[in-house]
Amino acid sequence: MTIIKEQDAPRFAQEGISVTGLASPSRGCASVSAWRVVLEPGAGSPEHTLTSDEAFVALRGTARVTLDGAEHDVSAGDCLVVAPQLEFTIRNDGPEPFEAVCCMAAGGQAVVAGEGAFVPPWAA
């Protein structure tokens, strides 16, 4: 059994996005990666695809998701599931932070134009 304490979890940040690494292969979980993400107002991801399913469980706030060309709002209590190979972005157009816990299969990769496929560092 592994317990990742809040104060020991690795943190990653860039341009209004903060990510806290939770479960992952490097933290004792061989098959699942999980992390907490906070999007500050105005922040968002680049357009990308995934190599495996990713689930976002929204904890607070609202995010606008563009998924395969269609826009959707995801609010606290909702669960967004993104299938592999679908282009998507997630951004916070609201006045308060958006927070979610996310998970996908260990080894799942993001694919961003110009950067290729990579395992996000919080999921490694």
mmCIF file of N, CA and C in Angstrom:
data_model
loop_
_atom_site.group_PDB
_atom_site.id
_atom_site.type_symbol
_atom_site.label_atom_id
_atom_site.label_comp_id
_atom_site.label_asym_id
_atom_site.label_seq_id
_atom_site.Cartn_x
_atom_site.Cartn_y
_atom_site.Cartn_z
ATOM 1 N N MET A 1 0.842 -1.175 0.000
ATOM 2 C CA MET A 1 0.000 0.000 0.000
ATOM 3 C C MET A 1 0.890 1.242 0.000
ATOM 4 N N THR A 2 0.455 2.248 -0.760
ATOM 5 C CA THR A 2 1.171 3.513 -0.817
ATOM 6 C C THR A 2 0.206 4.640 -0.483
ATOM 7 N N ILE A 3 0.624 5.555 0.346
ATOM 8 C CA ILE A 3 -0.152 6.758 0.630
ATOM 9 C C ILE A 3 0.692 7.942 0.199
ATOM 10 N N ILE A 4 0.147 8.723 -0.730
ATOM 11 C CA ILE A 4 0.841 9.928 -1.179
ATOM 12 C C ILE A 4 0.259 11.090 -0.379
ATOM 13 N N LYS A 5 1.031 11.601 0.552
ATOM 14 C CA LYS A 5 0.570 12.709 1.385
ATOM 15 C C LYS A 5 0.562 14.003 0.583
ATOM 16 N N GLU A 6 -0.410 14.849 0.852
ATOM 17 C CA GLU A 6 -0.556 16.136 0.159
ATOM 18 C C GLU A 6 0.762 16.898 0.114
ATOM 19 N N GLN A 7 1.442 16.983 1.237
ATOM 20 C CA GLN A 7 2.677 17.772 1.298
ATOM 21 C C GLN A 7 3.825 17.121 0.526
ATOM 22 N N ASP A 8 3.730 15.820 0.217
ATOM 23 C CA ASP A 8 4.796 15.121 -0.496
ATOM 24 C C ASP A 8 4.530 14.960 -1.990
ATOM 25 N N ALA A 9 3.322 15.247 -2.434
ATOM 26 C CA ALA A 9 2.955 15.048 -3.843
ATOM 27 C C ALA A 9 3.700 16.057 -4.720
ATOM 28 N N PRO A 10 4.222 15.604 -5.861
ATOM 29 C CA PRO A 10 4.926 16.530 -6.743
ATOM 30 C C PRO A 10 3.964 17.519 -7.382
ATOM 31 N N ARG A 11 4.456 18.735 -7.614
ATOM 32 C CA ARG A 11 3.633 19.792 -8.188
ATOM 33 C C ARG A 11 4.281 20.319 -9.463
ATOM 34 N N PHE A 12 3.405 20.636 -10.405
ATOM 35 C CA PHE A 12 3.833 21.150 -11.700
ATOM 36 C C PHE A 12 2.968 22.364 -12.000
ATOM 37 N N ALA A 13 3.541 23.405 -12.564
ATOM 38 C CA ALA A 13 2.760 24.613 -12.834
ATOM 39 C C ALA A 13 3.257 25.287 -14.097
ATOM 40 N N GLN A 14 2.296 25.883 -14.819
ATOM 41 C CA GLN A 14 2.639 26.716 -15.967
ATOM 42 C C GLN A 14 1.426 27.531 -16.372
ATOM 43 N N GLU A 15 1.609 28.807 -16.563
ATOM 44 C CA GLU A 15 0.607 29.722 -17.113
ATOM 45 C C GLU A 15 -0.822 29.481 -16.619
ATOM 46 N N GLY A 16 -1.026 29.577 -15.317
ATOM 47 C CA GLY A 16 -2.369 29.481 -14.750
ATOM 48 C C GLY A 16 -2.883 28.074 -14.542
ATOM 49 N N ILE A 17 -2.037 27.074 -14.763
ATOM 50 C CA ILE A 17 -2.433 25.680 -14.568
ATOM 51 C C ILE A 17 -1.511 25.078 -13.519
ATOM 52 N N SER A 18 -2.101 24.476 -12.492
ATOM 53 C CA SER A 18 -1.288 23.748 -11.522
ATOM 54 C C SER A 18 -1.773 22.306 -11.458
ATOM 55 N N VAL A 19 -0.810 21.397 -11.390
ATOM 56 C CA VAL A 19 -1.110 19.968 -11.367
ATOM 57 C C VAL A 19 -0.376 19.355 -10.183
ATOM 58 N N THR A 20 -1.085 18.527 -9.424
ATOM 59 C CA THR A 20 -0.508 17.788 -8.313
ATOM 60 C C THR A 20 -0.545 16.314 -8.673
ATOM 61 N N GLY A 21 0.621 15.687 -8.774
ATOM 62 C CA GLY A 21 0.694 14.268 -9.100
ATOM 63 C C GLY A 21 0.220 13.419 -7.934
ATOM 64 N N LEU A 22 -0.646 12.472 -8.224
ATOM 65 C CA LEU A 22 -1.145 11.556 -7.190
ATOM 66 C C LEU A 22 -0.620 10.159 -7.507
ATOM 67 N N ALA A 23 -1.472 9.242 -7.904
ATOM 68 C CA ALA A 23 -1.031 7.886 -8.230
ATOM 69 C C ALA A 23 -0.334 7.859 -9.583
ATOM 70 N N SER A 24 0.713 7.055 -9.695
ATOM 71 C CA SER A 24 1.418 6.853 -10.962
ATOM 72 C C SER A 24 2.431 5.728 -10.760
ATOM 73 N N PRO A 25 2.978 5.205 -11.847
ATOM 74 C CA PRO A 25 3.983 4.150 -11.687
ATOM 75 C C PRO A 25 5.170 4.564 -10.813
ATOM 76 N N SER A 26 5.617 5.815 -10.933
ATOM 77 C CA SER A 26 6.764 6.250 -10.122
ATOM 78 C C SER A 26 6.403 6.461 -8.654
ATOM 79 N N ARG A 27 5.100 6.451 -8.359
ATOM 80 C CA ARG A 27 4.647 6.621 -6.978
ATOM 81 C C ARG A 27 3.904 5.382 -6.470
ATOM 82 N N GLY A 28 4.224 4.214 -7.054
ATOM 83 C CA GLY A 28 3.735 2.949 -6.503
ATOM 84 C C GLY A 28 2.472 2.387 -7.097
ATOM 85 N N CYS A 29 1.937 2.961 -8.177
ATOM 86 C CA CYS A 29 0.710 2.451 -8.793
ATOM 87 C C CYS A 29 1.026 2.040 -10.230
ATOM 88 N N ALA A 30 1.065 0.755 -10.476
ATOM 89 C CA ALA A 30 1.542 0.236 -11.760
ATOM 90 C C ALA A 30 0.578 0.449 -12.917
ATOM 91 N N SER A 31 -0.723 0.508 -12.675
ATOM 92 C CA SER A 31 -1.661 0.493 -13.803
ATOM 93 C C SER A 31 -2.510 1.749 -13.975
ATOM 94 N N VAL A 32 -2.510 2.661 -13.003
ATOM 95 C CA VAL A 32 -3.350 3.855 -13.083
ATOM 96 C C VAL A 32 -2.526 5.092 -12.727
ATOM 97 N N SER A 33 -2.764 6.169 -13.455
ATOM 98 C CA SER A 33 -2.201 7.474 -13.092
ATOM 99 C C SER A 33 -3.352 8.401 -12.730
ATOM 100 N N ALA A 34 -3.182 9.164 -11.663
ATOM 101 C CA ALA A 34 -4.215 10.118 -11.226
ATOM 102 C C ALA A 34 -3.528 11.393 -10.763
ATOM 103 N N TRP A 35 -4.202 12.526 -10.990
ATOM 104 C CA TRP A 35 -3.656 13.820 -10.597
ATOM 105 C C TRP A 35 -4.784 14.802 -10.372
ATOM 106 N N ARG A 36 -4.478 15.868 -9.658
ATOM 107 C CA ARG A 36 -5.427 16.966 -9.444
ATOM 108 C C ARG A 36 -4.955 18.137 -10.294
ATOM 109 N N VAL A 37 -5.877 18.751 -11.023
ATOM 110 C CA VAL A 37 -5.549 19.893 -11.862
ATOM 111 C C VAL A 37 -6.403 21.083 -11.435
ATOM 112 N N VAL A 38 -5.800 22.258 -11.419
ATOM 113 C CA VAL A 38 -6.514 23.506 -11.167
ATOM 114 C C VAL A 38 -6.224 24.438 -12.341
ATOM 115 N N LEU A 39 -7.290 24.896 -12.984
ATOM 116 C CA LEU A 39 -7.179 25.899 -14.047
ATOM 117 C C LEU A 39 -7.652 27.222 -13.476
ATOM 118 N N GLU A 40 -6.775 28.189 -13.404
ATOM 119 C CA GLU A 40 -7.161 29.519 -12.968
ATOM 120 C C GLU A 40 -8.003 30.176 -14.069
ATOM 121 N N PRO A 41 -8.799 31.193 -13.742
ATOM 122 C CA PRO A 41 -9.590 31.870 -14.775
ATOM 123 C C PRO A 41 -8.703 32.306 -15.948
ATOM 124 N N GLY A 42 -9.147 31.975 -17.155
ATOM 125 C CA GLY A 42 -8.409 32.323 -18.367
ATOM 126 C C GLY A 42 -7.410 31.280 -18.827
ATOM 127 N N ALA A 43 -7.119 30.281 -18.007
ATOM 128 C CA ALA A 43 -6.121 29.264 -18.355
ATOM 129 C C ALA A 43 -6.759 28.103 -19.110
ATOM 130 N N GLY A 44 -5.931 27.422 -19.906
ATOM 131 C CA GLY A 44 -6.430 26.257 -20.626
ATOM 132 C C GLY A 44 -5.312 25.448 -21.244
ATOM 133 N N SER A 45 -5.679 24.294 -21.752
ATOM 134 C CA SER A 45 -4.718 23.380 -22.369
ATOM 135 C C SER A 45 -4.584 23.670 -23.857
ATOM 136 N N PRO A 46 -3.488 23.226 -24.449
ATOM 137 C CA PRO A 46 -3.403 23.271 -25.905
ATOM 138 C C PRO A 46 -4.297 22.171 -26.482
ATOM 139 N N GLU A 47 -4.637 22.286 -27.755
ATOM 140 C CA GLU A 47 -5.376 21.200 -28.397
ATOM 141 C C GLU A 47 -4.476 19.970 -28.432
ATOM 142 N N HIS A 48 -5.039 18.829 -28.050
ATOM 143 C CA HIS A 48 -4.266 17.595 -28.038
ATOM 144 C C HIS A 48 -5.178 16.389 -28.123
ATOM 145 N N THR A 49 -4.573 15.230 -28.347
ATOM 146 C CA THR A 49 -5.281 13.957 -28.296
ATOM 147 C C THR A 49 -4.597 13.102 -27.242
ATOM 148 N N LEU A 50 -5.197 11.946 -26.973
ATOM 149 C CA LEU A 50 -4.672 11.021 -25.976
ATOM 150 C C LEU A 50 -4.546 9.633 -26.584
ATOM 151 N N THR A 51 -3.676 8.809 -25.998
ATOM 152 C CA THR A 51 -3.544 7.434 -26.468
ATOM 153 C C THR A 51 -4.399 6.463 -25.659
ATOM 154 N N SER A 52 -5.009 6.939 -24.570
ATOM 155 C CA SER A 52 -5.925 6.120 -23.771
ATOM 156 C C SER A 52 -7.014 7.019 -23.208
ATOM 157 N N ASP A 53 -8.073 6.414 -22.698
ATOM 158 C CA ASP A 53 -9.154 7.195 -22.087
ATOM 159 C C ASP A 53 -8.612 8.033 -20.938
ATOM 160 N N GLU A 54 -9.200 9.225 -20.761
ATOM 161 C CA GLU A 54 -8.905 10.061 -19.603
ATOM 162 C C GLU A 54 -10.223 10.512 -19.000
ATOM 163 N N ALA A 55 -10.343 10.438 -17.684
ATOM 164 C CA ALA A 55 -11.548 10.891 -16.986
ATOM 165 C C ALA A 55 -11.201 12.081 -16.103
ATOM 166 N N PHE A 56 -12.070 13.102 -16.137
ATOM 167 C CA PHE A 56 -11.962 14.289 -15.297
ATOM 168 C C PHE A 56 -13.178 14.302 -14.375
ATOM 169 N N VAL A 57 -12.993 14.261 -13.081
ATOM 170 C CA VAL A 57 -14.090 14.410 -12.127
ATOM 171 C C VAL A 57 -13.996 15.832 -11.585
ATOM 172 N N ALA A 58 -14.948 16.666 -11.983
ATOM 173 C CA ALA A 58 -14.917 18.085 -11.625
ATOM 174 C C ALA A 58 -15.297 18.264 -10.152
ATOM 175 N N LEU A 59 -14.450 18.989 -9.413
ATOM 176 C CA LEU A 59 -14.665 19.223 -7.987
ATOM 177 C C LEU A 59 -15.226 20.605 -7.697
ATOM 178 N N ARG A 60 -14.795 21.615 -8.472
ATOM 179 C CA ARG A 60 -15.312 22.977 -8.278
ATOM 180 C C ARG A 60 -15.134 23.766 -9.564
ATOM 181 N N GLY A 61 -15.966 24.776 -9.717
ATOM 182 C CA GLY A 61 -15.897 25.636 -10.880
ATOM 183 C C GLY A 61 -16.504 25.001 -12.122
ATOM 184 N N THR A 62 -16.295 25.672 -13.248
ATOM 185 C CA THR A 62 -16.805 25.210 -14.545
ATOM 186 C C THR A 62 -15.708 25.381 -15.586
ATOM 187 N N ALA A 63 -15.570 24.399 -16.454
ATOM 188 C CA ALA A 63 -14.607 24.475 -17.558
ATOM 189 C C ALA A 63 -15.357 24.309 -18.870
ATOM 190 N N ARG A 64 -14.831 24.926 -19.906
ATOM 191 C CA ARG A 64 -15.360 24.763 -21.262
ATOM 192 C C ARG A 64 -14.453 23.765 -21.979
ATOM 193 N N VAL A 65 -15.059 22.710 -22.514
ATOM 194 C CA VAL A 65 -14.323 21.664 -23.209
ATOM 195 C C VAL A 65 -14.723 21.690 -24.676
ATOM 196 N N THR A 66 -13.738 21.690 -25.539
ATOM 197 C CA THR A 66 -13.995 21.491 -26.964
ATOM 198 C C THR A 66 -13.519 20.087 -27.274
ATOM 199 N N LEU A 67 -14.466 19.230 -27.630
ATOM 200 C CA LEU A 67 -14.200 17.811 -27.830
ATOM 201 C C LEU A 67 -14.645 17.418 -29.226
ATOM 202 N N ASP A 68 -13.683 17.112 -30.071
ATOM 203 C CA ASP A 68 -13.951 16.722 -31.456
ATOM 204 C C ASP A 68 -14.802 17.780 -32.160
ATOM 205 N N GLY A 69 -14.517 19.059 -31.877
ATOM 206 C CA GLY A 69 -15.185 20.177 -32.535
ATOM 207 C C GLY A 69 -16.437 20.696 -31.859
ATOM 208 N N ALA A 70 -16.965 19.987 -30.856
ATOM 209 C CA ALA A 70 -18.183 20.427 -30.158
ATOM 210 C C ALA A 70 -17.820 20.967 -28.779
ATOM 211 N N GLU A 71 -18.492 22.061 -28.356
ATOM 212 C CA GLU A 71 -18.200 22.657 -27.052
ATOM 213 C C GLU A 71 -19.189 22.167 -25.993
ATOM 214 N N HIS A 72 -18.661 21.959 -24.788
ATOM 215 C CA HIS A 72 -19.448 21.472 -23.655
ATOM 216 C C HIS A 72 -18.956 22.173 -22.393
ATOM 217 N N ASP A 73 -19.847 22.368 -21.435
ATOM 218 C CA ASP A 73 -19.461 22.862 -20.115
ATOM 219 C C ASP A 73 -19.404 21.689 -19.148
ATOM 220 N N VAL A 74 -18.383 21.671 -18.308
ATOM 221 C CA VAL A 74 -18.214 20.653 -17.276
ATOM 222 C C VAL A 74 -18.151 21.398 -15.953
ATOM 223 N N SER A 75 -19.054 21.055 -15.047
ATOM 224 C CA SER A 75 -19.150 21.751 -13.756
ATOM 225 C C SER A 75 -18.952 20.789 -12.603
ATOM 226 N N ALA A 76 -18.749 21.355 -11.418
ATOM 227 C CA ALA A 76 -18.555 20.556 -10.204
ATOM 228 C C ALA A 76 -19.610 19.457 -10.130
ATOM 229 N N GLY A 77 -19.141 18.231 -9.898
ATOM 230 C CA GLY A 77 -20.020 17.069 -9.813
ATOM 231 C C GLY A 77 -20.113 16.287 -11.118
ATOM 232 N N ASP A 78 -19.695 16.894 -12.240
ATOM 233 C CA ASP A 78 -19.731 16.211 -13.539
ATOM 234 C C ASP A 78 -18.477 15.366 -13.724
ATOM 235 N N CYS A 79 -18.577 14.396 -14.635
ATOM 236 C CA CYS A 79 -17.422 13.600 -15.034
ATOM 237 C C CYS A 79 -17.307 13.646 -16.551
ATOM 238 N N LEU A 80 -16.183 14.127 -17.027
ATOM 239 C CA LEU A 80 -15.870 14.162 -18.448
ATOM 240 C C LEU A 80 -14.990 12.967 -18.762
ATOM 241 N N VAL A 81 -15.376 12.196 -19.780
ATOM 242 C CA VAL A 81 -14.552 11.080 -20.244
ATOM 243 C C VAL A 81 -14.141 11.382 -21.675
ATOM 244 N N VAL A 82 -12.832 11.427 -21.912
ATOM 245 C CA VAL A 82 -12.293 11.715 -23.233
ATOM 246 C C VAL A 82 -11.714 10.421 -23.801
ATOM 247 N N ALA A 83 -12.264 9.994 -24.935
ATOM 248 C CA ALA A 83 -11.796 8.772 -25.593
ATOM 249 C C ALA A 83 -10.493 9.044 -26.342
ATOM 250 N N PRO A 84 -9.709 8.017 -26.582
ATOM 251 C CA PRO A 84 -8.459 8.182 -27.332
ATOM 252 C C PRO A 84 -8.711 8.736 -28.735
ATOM 253 N N GLN A 85 -7.728 9.464 -29.217
ATOM 254 C CA GLN A 85 -7.671 9.977 -30.586
ATOM 255 C C GLN A 85 -8.650 11.110 -30.891
ATOM 256 N N LEU A 86 -9.403 11.610 -29.915
ATOM 257 C CA LEU A 86 -10.295 12.751 -30.147
ATOM 258 C C LEU A 86 -9.556 14.039 -29.781
ATOM 259 N N GLU A 87 -9.557 15.015 -30.683
ATOM 260 C CA GLU A 87 -8.920 16.292 -30.371
ATOM 261 C C GLU A 87 -9.747 17.019 -29.326
ATOM 262 N N PHE A 88 -9.059 17.552 -28.305
ATOM 263 C CA PHE A 88 -9.788 18.308 -27.298
ATOM 264 C C PHE A 88 -8.919 19.357 -26.638
ATOM 265 N N THR A 89 -9.619 20.348 -26.078
ATOM 266 C CA THR A 89 -9.018 21.351 -25.208
ATOM 267 C C THR A 89 -9.933 21.504 -24.009
ATOM 268 N N ILE A 90 -9.371 21.974 -22.922
ATOM 269 C CA ILE A 90 -10.156 22.319 -21.740
ATOM 270 C C ILE A 90 -9.647 23.668 -21.263
ATOM 271 N N ARG A 91 -10.573 24.581 -20.973
ATOM 272 C CA ARG A 91 -10.167 25.922 -20.542
ATOM 273 C C ARG A 91 -11.181 26.449 -19.531
ATOM 274 N N ASN A 92 -10.728 27.407 -18.755
ATOM 275 C CA ASN A 92 -11.574 28.025 -17.744
ATOM 276 C C ASN A 92 -11.907 29.440 -18.197
ATOM 277 N N ASP A 93 -13.133 29.624 -18.665
ATOM 278 C CA ASP A 93 -13.610 30.950 -19.056
ATOM 279 C C ASP A 93 -14.357 31.639 -17.923
ATOM 280 N N GLY A 94 -14.475 30.977 -16.775
ATOM 281 C CA GLY A 94 -15.260 31.511 -15.667
ATOM 282 C C GLY A 94 -14.458 32.392 -14.734
ATOM 283 N N PRO A 95 -15.129 32.912 -13.701
ATOM 284 C CA PRO A 95 -14.490 33.836 -12.757
ATOM 285 C C PRO A 95 -13.773 33.168 -11.585
ATOM 286 N N GLU A 96 -13.965 31.866 -11.419
ATOM 287 C CA GLU A 96 -13.336 31.169 -10.295
ATOM 288 C C GLU A 96 -12.520 29.990 -10.812
ATOM 289 N N PRO A 97 -11.571 29.483 -10.025
ATOM 290 C CA PRO A 97 -10.769 28.341 -10.472
ATOM 291 C C PRO A 97 -11.633 27.115 -10.761
ATOM 292 N N PHE A 98 -11.193 26.327 -11.716
ATOM 293 C CA PHE A 98 -11.791 25.024 -12.013
ATOM 294 C C PHE A 98 -10.837 23.974 -11.476
ATOM 295 N N GLU A 99 -11.358 23.009 -10.729
ATOM 296 C CA GLU A 99 -10.524 21.965 -10.154
ATOM 297 C C GLU A 99 -11.127 20.604 -10.460
ATOM 298 N N ALA A 100 -10.278 19.642 -10.817
ATOM 299 C CA ALA A 100 -10.734 18.287 -11.110
ATOM 300 C C ALA A 100 -9.665 17.289 -10.697
ATOM 301 N N VAL A 101 -10.095 16.070 -10.432
ATOM 302 C CA VAL A 101 -9.187 14.940 -10.302
ATOM 303 C C VAL A 101 -9.311 14.154 -11.597
ATOM 304 N N CYS A 102 -8.166 13.833 -12.179
ATOM 305 C CA CYS A 102 -8.116 13.172 -13.481
ATOM 306 C C CYS A 102 -7.400 11.836 -13.348
ATOM 307 N N CYS A 103 -7.762 10.905 -14.225
ATOM 308 C CA CYS A 103 -7.044 9.640 -14.239
ATOM 309 C C CYS A 103 -7.069 9.030 -15.633
ATOM 310 N N MET A 104 -6.059 8.225 -15.898
ATOM 311 C CA MET A 104 -5.983 7.435 -17.119
ATOM 312 C C MET A 104 -5.046 6.265 -16.860
ATOM 313 N N ALA A 105 -5.020 5.335 -17.803
ATOM 314 C CA ALA A 105 -4.149 4.178 -17.663
ATOM 315 C C ALA A 105 -2.695 4.631 -17.586
ATOM 316 N N ALA A 106 -1.943 3.992 -16.737
ATOM 317 C CA ALA A 106 -0.510 4.281 -16.656
ATOM 318 C C ALA A 106 0.113 4.075 -18.032
ATOM 319 N N GLY A 107 0.993 4.982 -18.400
ATOM 320 C CA GLY A 107 1.629 4.909 -19.710
ATOM 321 C C GLY A 107 0.865 5.625 -20.796
ATOM 322 N N GLY A 108 -0.365 6.093 -20.486
ATOM 323 C CA GLY A 108 -1.132 6.859 -21.462
ATOM 324 C C GLY A 108 -0.378 8.121 -21.837
ATOM 325 N N GLN A 109 -0.493 8.512 -23.092
ATOM 326 C CA GLN A 109 0.257 9.654 -23.571
ATOM 327 C C GLN A 109 -0.659 10.749 -24.099
ATOM 328 N N ALA A 110 -0.177 11.972 -24.014
ATOM 329 C CA ALA A 110 -0.797 13.115 -24.685
ATOM 330 C C ALA A 110 -0.041 13.326 -25.989
ATOM 331 N N VAL A 111 -0.752 13.779 -27.015
ATOM 332 C CA VAL A 111 -0.134 14.059 -28.303
ATOM 333 C C VAL A 111 -0.480 15.495 -28.667
ATOM 334 N N VAL A 112 0.527 16.362 -28.681
ATOM 335 C CA VAL A 112 0.358 17.775 -28.987
ATOM 336 C C VAL A 112 1.090 18.058 -30.290
ATOM 337 N N ALA A 113 0.420 18.774 -31.195
ATOM 338 C CA ALA A 113 1.040 19.111 -32.477
ATOM 339 C C ALA A 113 2.381 19.794 -32.243
ATOM 340 N N GLY A 114 3.399 19.364 -32.955
ATOM 341 C CA GLY A 114 4.724 19.944 -32.834
ATOM 342 C C GLY A 114 5.556 19.393 -31.696
ATOM 343 N N GLU A 115 4.930 18.660 -30.781
ATOM 344 C CA GLU A 115 5.654 18.088 -29.639
ATOM 345 C C GLU A 115 5.668 16.569 -29.665
ATOM 346 N N GLY A 116 4.785 15.959 -30.450
ATOM 347 C CA GLY A 116 4.704 14.505 -30.487
ATOM 348 C C GLY A 116 4.022 13.936 -29.262
ATOM 349 N N ALA A 117 4.144 12.624 -29.067
ATOM 350 C CA ALA A 117 3.516 11.925 -27.948
ATOM 351 C C ALA A 117 4.450 11.907 -26.752
ATOM 352 N N PHE A 118 3.876 12.088 -25.557
ATOM 353 C CA PHE A 118 4.673 12.049 -24.330
ATOM 354 C C PHE A 118 3.783 11.686 -23.161
ATOM 355 N N VAL A 119 4.378 11.043 -22.162
ATOM 356 C CA VAL A 119 3.673 10.798 -20.900
ATOM 357 C C VAL A 119 3.835 12.057 -20.067
ATOM 358 N N PRO A 120 2.720 12.700 -19.674
ATOM 359 C CA PRO A 120 2.842 13.903 -18.847
ATOM 360 C C PRO A 120 3.632 13.586 -17.560
ATOM 361 N N PRO A 121 4.487 14.499 -17.119
ATOM 362 C CA PRO A 121 5.346 14.204 -15.965
ATOM 363 C C PRO A 121 4.562 13.862 -14.699
ATOM 364 N N TRP A 122 3.371 14.428 -14.523
ATOM 365 C CA TRP A 122 2.565 14.117 -13.322
ATOM 366 C C TRP A 122 1.962 12.723 -13.391
ATOM 367 N N ALA A 123 1.971 12.094 -14.576
ATOM 368 C CA ALA A 123 1.393 10.760 -14.747
ATOM 369 C C ALA A 123 2.459 9.679 -14.860
ATOM 370 N N ALA A 124 3.717 10.067 -14.828
ATOM 371 C CA ALA A 124 4.815 9.103 -15.042
ATOM 372 C C ALA A 124 5.141 8.318 -13.791
#
